[in-house]
Short mmCIF file of C-alpha atoms in Angstrom, two decimals:
data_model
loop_
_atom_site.label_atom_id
_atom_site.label_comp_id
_atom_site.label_asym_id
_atom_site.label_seq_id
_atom_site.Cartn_x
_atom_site.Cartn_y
_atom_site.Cartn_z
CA UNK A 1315 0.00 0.00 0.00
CA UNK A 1316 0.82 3.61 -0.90
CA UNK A 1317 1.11 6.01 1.85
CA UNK A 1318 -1.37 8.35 1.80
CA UNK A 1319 -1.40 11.85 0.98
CA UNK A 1320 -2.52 14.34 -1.46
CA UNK A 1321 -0.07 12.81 -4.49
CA UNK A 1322 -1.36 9.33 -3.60
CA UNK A 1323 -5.17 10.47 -3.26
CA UNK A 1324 -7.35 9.22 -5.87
CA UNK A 1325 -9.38 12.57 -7.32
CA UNK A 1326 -13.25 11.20 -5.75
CA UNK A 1327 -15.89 13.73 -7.99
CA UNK A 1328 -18.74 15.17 -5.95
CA UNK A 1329 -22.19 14.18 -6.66
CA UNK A 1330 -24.25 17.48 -8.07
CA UNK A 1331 -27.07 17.91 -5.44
CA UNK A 1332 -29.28 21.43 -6.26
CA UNK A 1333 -32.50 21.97 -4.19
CA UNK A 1334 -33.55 24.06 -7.29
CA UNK A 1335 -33.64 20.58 -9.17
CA UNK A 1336 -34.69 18.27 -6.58
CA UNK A 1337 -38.14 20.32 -6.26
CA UNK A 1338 -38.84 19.55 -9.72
CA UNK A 1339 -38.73 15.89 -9.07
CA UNK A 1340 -41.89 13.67 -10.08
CA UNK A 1341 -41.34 10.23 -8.69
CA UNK A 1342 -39.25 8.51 -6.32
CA UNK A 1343 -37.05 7.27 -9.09
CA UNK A 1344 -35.35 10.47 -9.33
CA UNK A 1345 -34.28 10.54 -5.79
CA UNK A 1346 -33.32 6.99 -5.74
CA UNK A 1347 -31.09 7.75 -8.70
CA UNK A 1348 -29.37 10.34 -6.79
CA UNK A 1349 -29.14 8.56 -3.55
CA UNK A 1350 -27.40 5.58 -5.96
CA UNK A 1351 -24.99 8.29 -6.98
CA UNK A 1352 -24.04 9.50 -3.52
CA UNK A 1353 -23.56 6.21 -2.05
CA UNK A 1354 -21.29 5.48 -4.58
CA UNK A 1355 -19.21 8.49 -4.12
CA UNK A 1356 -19.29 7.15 -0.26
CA UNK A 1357 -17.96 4.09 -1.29
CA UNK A 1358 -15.33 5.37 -2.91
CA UNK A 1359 -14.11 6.99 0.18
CA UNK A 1360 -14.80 3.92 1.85
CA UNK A 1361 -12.72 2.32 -0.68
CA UNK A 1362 -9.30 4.51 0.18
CA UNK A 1363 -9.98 3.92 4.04
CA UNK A 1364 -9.96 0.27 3.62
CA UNK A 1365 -6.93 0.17 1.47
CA UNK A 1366 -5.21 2.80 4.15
CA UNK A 1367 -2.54 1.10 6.66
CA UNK A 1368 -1.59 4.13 8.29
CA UNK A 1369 2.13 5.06 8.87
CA UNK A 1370 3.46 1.51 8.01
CA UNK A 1371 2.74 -0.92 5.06
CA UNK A 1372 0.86 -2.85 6.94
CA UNK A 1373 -1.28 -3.07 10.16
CA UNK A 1374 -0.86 -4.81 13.82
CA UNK A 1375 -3.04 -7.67 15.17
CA UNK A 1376 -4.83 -4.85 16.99
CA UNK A 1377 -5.11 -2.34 14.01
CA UNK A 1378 -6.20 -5.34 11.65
CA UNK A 1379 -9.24 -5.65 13.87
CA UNK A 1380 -10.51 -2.95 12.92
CA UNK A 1381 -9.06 -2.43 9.43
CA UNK A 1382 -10.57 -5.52 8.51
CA UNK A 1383 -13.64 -4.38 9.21
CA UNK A 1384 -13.40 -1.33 6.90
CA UNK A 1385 -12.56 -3.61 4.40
CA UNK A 1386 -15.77 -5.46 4.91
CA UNK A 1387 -17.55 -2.35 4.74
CA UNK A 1388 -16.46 -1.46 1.29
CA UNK A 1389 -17.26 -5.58 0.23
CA UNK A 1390 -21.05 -5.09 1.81
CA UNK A 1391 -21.57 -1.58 0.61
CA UNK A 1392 -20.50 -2.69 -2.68
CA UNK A 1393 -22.62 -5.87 -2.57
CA UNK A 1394 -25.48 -3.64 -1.31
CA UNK A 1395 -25.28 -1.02 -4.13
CA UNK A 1396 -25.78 -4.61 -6.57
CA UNK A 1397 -28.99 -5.61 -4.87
CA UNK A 1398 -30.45 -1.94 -4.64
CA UNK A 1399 -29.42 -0.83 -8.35
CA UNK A 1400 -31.07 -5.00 -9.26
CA UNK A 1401 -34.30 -3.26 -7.01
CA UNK A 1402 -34.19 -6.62 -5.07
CA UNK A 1403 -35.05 -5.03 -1.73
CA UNK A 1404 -34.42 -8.37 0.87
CA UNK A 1405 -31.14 -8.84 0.19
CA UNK A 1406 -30.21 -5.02 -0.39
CA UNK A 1407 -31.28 -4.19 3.33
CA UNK A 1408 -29.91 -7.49 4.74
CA UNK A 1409 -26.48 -6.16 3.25
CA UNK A 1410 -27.47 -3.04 5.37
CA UNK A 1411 -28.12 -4.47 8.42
CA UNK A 1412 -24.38 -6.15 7.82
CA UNK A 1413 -22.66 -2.93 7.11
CA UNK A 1414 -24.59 -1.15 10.07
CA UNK A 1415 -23.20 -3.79 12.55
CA UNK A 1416 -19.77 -3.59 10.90
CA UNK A 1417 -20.51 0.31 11.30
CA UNK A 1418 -20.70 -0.31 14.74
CA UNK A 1419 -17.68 -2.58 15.90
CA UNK A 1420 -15.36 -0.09 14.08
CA UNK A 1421 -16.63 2.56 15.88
CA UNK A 1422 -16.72 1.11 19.42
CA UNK A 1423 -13.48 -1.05 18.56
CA UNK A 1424 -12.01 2.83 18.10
CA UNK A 1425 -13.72 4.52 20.72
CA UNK A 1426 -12.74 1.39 23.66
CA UNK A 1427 -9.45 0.43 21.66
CA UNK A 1428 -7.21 -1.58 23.65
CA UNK A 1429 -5.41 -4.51 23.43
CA UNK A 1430 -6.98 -6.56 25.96
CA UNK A 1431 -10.42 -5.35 23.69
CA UNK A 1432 -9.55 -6.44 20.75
CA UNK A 1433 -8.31 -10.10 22.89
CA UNK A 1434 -11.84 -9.93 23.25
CA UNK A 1435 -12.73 -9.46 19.47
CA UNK A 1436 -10.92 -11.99 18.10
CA UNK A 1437 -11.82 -14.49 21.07
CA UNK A 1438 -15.20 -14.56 20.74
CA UNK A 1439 -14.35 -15.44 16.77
CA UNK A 1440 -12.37 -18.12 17.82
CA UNK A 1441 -14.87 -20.28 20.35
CA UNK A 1442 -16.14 -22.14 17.19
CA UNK A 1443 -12.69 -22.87 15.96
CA UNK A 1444 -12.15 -24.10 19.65
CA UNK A 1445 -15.18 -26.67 19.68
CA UNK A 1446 -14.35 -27.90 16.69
CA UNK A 1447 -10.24 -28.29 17.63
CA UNK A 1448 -11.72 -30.11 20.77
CA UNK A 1449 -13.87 -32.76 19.04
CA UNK A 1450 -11.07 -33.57 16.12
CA UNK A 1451 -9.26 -34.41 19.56
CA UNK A 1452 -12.25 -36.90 20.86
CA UNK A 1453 -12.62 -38.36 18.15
CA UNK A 1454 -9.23 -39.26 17.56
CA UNK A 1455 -9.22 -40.61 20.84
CA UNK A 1456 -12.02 -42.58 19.88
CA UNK A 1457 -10.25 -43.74 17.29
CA UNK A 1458 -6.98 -45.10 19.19
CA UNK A 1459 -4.87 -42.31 18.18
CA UNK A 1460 -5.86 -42.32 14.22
CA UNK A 1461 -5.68 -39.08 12.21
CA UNK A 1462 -7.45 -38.87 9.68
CA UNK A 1463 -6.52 -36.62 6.75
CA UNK A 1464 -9.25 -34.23 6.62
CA UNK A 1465 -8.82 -34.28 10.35
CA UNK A 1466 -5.19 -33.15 9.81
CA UNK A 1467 -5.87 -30.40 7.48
CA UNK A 1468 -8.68 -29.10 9.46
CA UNK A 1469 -6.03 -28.73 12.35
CA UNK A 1470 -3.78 -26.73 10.37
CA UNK A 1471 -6.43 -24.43 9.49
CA UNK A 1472 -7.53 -24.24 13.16
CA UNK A 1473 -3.46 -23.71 14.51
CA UNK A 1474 -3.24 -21.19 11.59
CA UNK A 1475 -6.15 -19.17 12.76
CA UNK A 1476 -4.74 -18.93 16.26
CA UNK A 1477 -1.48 -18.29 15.29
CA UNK A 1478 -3.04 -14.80 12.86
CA UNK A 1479 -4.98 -14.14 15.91
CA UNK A 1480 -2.11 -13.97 18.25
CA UNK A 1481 -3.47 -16.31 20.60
CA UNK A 1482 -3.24 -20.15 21.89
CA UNK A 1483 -5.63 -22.59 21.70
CA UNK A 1484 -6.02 -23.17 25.07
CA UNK A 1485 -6.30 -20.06 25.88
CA UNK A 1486 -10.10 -20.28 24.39
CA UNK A 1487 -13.34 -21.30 27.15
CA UNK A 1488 -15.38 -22.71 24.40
CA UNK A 1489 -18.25 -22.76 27.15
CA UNK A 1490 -18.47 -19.12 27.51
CA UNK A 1491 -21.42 -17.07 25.87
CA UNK A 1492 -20.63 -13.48 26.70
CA UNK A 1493 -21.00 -11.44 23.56
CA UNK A 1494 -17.05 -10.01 23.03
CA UNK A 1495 -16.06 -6.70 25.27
CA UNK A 1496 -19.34 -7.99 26.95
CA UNK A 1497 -21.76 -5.75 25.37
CA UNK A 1498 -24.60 -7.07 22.81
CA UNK A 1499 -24.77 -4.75 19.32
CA UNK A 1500 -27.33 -2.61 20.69
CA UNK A 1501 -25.24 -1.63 23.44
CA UNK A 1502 -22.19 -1.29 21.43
CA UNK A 1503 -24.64 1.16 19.53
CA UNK A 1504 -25.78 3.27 22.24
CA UNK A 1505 -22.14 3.46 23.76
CA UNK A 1506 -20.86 5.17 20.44
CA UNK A 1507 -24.53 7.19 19.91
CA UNK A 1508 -26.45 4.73 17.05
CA UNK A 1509 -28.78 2.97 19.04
CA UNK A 1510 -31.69 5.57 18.09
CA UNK A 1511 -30.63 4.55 14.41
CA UNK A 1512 -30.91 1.02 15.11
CA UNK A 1513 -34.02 1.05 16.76
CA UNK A 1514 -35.40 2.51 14.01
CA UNK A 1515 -33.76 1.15 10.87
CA UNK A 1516 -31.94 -1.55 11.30
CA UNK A 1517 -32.84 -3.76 14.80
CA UNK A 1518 -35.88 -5.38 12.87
CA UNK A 1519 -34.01 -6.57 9.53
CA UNK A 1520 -32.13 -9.29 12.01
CA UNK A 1521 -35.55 -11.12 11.07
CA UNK A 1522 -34.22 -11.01 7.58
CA UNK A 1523 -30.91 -12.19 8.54
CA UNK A 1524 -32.15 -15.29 10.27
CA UNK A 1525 -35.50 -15.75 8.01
CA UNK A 1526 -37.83 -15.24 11.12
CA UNK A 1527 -41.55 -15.05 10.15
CA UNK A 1528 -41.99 -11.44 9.74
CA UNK A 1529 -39.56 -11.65 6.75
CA UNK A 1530 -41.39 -14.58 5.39
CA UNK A 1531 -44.38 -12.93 6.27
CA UNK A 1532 -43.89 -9.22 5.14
CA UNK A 1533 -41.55 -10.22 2.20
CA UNK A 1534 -42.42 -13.81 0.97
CA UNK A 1535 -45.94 -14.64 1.33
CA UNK A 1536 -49.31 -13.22 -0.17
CA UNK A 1537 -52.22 -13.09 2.56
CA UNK A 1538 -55.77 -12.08 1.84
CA UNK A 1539 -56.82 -12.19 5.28
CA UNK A 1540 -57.48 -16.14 5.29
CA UNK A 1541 -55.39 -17.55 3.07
CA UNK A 1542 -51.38 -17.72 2.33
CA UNK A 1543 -50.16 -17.85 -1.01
CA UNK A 1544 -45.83 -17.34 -2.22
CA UNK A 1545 -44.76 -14.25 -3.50
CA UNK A 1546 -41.87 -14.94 -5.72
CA UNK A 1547 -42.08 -10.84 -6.52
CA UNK A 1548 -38.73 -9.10 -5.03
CA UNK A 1549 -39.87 -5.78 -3.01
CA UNK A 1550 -38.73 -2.46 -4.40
CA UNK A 1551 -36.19 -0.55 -2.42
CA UNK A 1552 -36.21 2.77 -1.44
CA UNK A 1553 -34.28 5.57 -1.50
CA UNK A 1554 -34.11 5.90 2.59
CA UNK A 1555 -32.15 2.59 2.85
CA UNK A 1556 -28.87 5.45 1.49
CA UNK A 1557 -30.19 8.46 2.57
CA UNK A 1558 -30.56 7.10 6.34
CA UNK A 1559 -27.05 4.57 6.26
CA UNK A 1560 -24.59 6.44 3.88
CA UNK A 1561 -24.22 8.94 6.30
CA UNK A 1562 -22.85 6.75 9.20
CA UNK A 1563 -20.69 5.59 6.27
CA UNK A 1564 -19.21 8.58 5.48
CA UNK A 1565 -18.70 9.63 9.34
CA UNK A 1566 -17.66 6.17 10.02
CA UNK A 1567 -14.20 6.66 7.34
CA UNK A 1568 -13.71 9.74 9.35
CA UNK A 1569 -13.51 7.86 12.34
CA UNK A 1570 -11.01 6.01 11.29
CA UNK A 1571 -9.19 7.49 8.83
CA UNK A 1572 -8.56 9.90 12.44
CA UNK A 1573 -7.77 6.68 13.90
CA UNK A 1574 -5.25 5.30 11.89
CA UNK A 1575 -3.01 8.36 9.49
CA UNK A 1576 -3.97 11.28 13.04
CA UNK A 1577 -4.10 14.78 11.76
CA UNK A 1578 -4.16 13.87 8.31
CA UNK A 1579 -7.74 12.96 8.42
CA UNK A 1580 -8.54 16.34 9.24
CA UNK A 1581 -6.02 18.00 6.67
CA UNK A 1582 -7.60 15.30 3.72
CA UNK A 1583 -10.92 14.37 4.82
CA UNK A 1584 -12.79 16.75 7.34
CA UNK A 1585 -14.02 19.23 4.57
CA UNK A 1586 -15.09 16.86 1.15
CA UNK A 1587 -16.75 14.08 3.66
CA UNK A 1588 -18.76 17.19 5.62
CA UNK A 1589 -19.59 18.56 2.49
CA UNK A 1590 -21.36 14.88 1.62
CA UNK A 1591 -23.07 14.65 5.04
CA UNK A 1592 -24.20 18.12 3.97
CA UNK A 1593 -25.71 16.84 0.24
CA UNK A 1594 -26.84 13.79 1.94
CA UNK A 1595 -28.77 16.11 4.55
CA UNK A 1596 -29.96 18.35 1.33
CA UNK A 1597 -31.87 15.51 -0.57
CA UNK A 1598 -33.12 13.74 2.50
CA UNK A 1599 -35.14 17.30 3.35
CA UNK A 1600 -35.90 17.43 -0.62
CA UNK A 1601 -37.17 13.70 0.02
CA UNK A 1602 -39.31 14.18 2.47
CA UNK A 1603 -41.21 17.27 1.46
CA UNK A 1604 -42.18 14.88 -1.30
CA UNK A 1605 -43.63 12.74 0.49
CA UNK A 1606 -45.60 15.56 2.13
CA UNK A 1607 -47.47 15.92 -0.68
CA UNK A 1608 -48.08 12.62 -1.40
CA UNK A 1609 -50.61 9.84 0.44
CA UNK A 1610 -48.99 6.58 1.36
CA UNK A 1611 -50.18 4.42 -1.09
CA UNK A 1612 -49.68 6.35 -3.80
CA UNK A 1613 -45.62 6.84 -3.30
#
């Protein structure tokens, strides 16, 4: 990786956003289009964050934590933009409800960071790797002491994992179910100021995650009050799903591009990501005094 500065900074071109415009809009389509365009000029930044090591080529254990996770960012917002621009709805806001949670361990991995926090991180990963090291070892026991190949390469993978992760494998209580830095996601949330935002957006689409019956229900069934019927019919998204998680994006590469290159996030990145969160902010108000004026079913 290049180190970053204002030779190495890819030129990112800002999304035209005039009011004067937006009031002359006719259908939702024309804000969707526009909230398309802005999220992609979000992932672009999202793009340089996730490619940015800091100081050094590379990152730490600790720092990997967390710049892994802004990597996975720019895979799900990508991934997200595929479903929304296909207008398959389902699988556009399950990508959302990723990138909010990955949102959300980068930002309270930042605000808590520590060592001993990020032990925590990668433990909690690791539990699975550890029940599944510990019944290789039963059943090889079962077995009088015979490996068996796929046995032996599943090892490897396991030691390998442990080894990246900086820890040993007995160092891991399988048996343990605290979520990691013992905090579930909403709490992580509302200790680094998104839990309103999840209540609201993004705590319900875990039914989409796991397929719980008000997915099937709201997304995949028809009901006419008696009867069930499938809907094979992909709902159309809308242009909130941006409007209401680019935003966090684009404060969340802040965040760490603060974290990880210091003053030069301010010097880079403070004025062209405001200026987004500003344009974001302008067609969001444009949005909804157009929905004002229209009733419910008719938007």
């Amino acid at each position: 990786m290049l180190p970053l500065n204002n030779e190495t900074m890819p030129e990112i071109s800002k999304v035209a956003v005039d009011p004067a415009v937006m009031a002359e809009f006719t259908s939702e389509q024309d804000f969707m289009s526009l909230a398309v365009d802005l999220a992609i000029e979000t992932g672009q930044y999202v793009c340089v964050a996730a490619c940015t090591t800091g100081k050094e080529h590379s990152w730490s254990r600790d720092q990997a934590a967390i710049g892994g996770n802004m990597v996975r960012i720019y895979k799900l917002t990508d991934s997200m933009l595929d479903q929304h621009c296909k207008l398959r709805g389902e699988t556009s806001f399950m990508l959302a409800r990723l990138v909010f949670e990955t949102i959300v361990n980068v930002q309270y991995l930042i605000a808590n960071f520590s060592s001993e926090l990020i032990d925590s991180y990668v433990e909690y990963s690791l539990r699975h790797e550890k029940k599944l090291w510990d019944d290789i070892a039963k059943n090889i026991v079962a077995r009088d002491g015979i490996l068996l190949p796929i046995e032996e390469r599943m090892q490897k993978s396991i030691e390998r994992a442990f080894s990246a992760a900086g820890l040993s494998i007995d160092a891991i209580d399988s048996k343990r179910k605290s979520p990691w830095g013992n905090r579930n996601l909403f709490e992580k949330a509302q200790a680094v100021g998104l839990d309103a935002l999840y209540l609201s957006a993004f705590g319900g689409t875990s039914h989409g995650i796991h397929g719980a019956w008000e997915d099937i229900y709201g997304n995949h069934l028809h009901w006419d009050g008696s009867r069930f019927t499938p809907n094979i019919e992909w709902s159309m998204p809308r242009p909130q799903l941006f409007l209401a998680l680019c935003p966090v994006i684009a404060e969340t590469v802040f965040i760490y591009f603060e974290f990880i290159v210091d003053d030069l996030a301010h010097d880079m990145f403070a004025e062209p990501l405001q200026n987004l969160l500003d344009r974001f902010a302008s067609v969001s108000a444009a949005h909804e005094a157009y929905l004002a004026g229209k009733s419910w079913p008719n938007i």
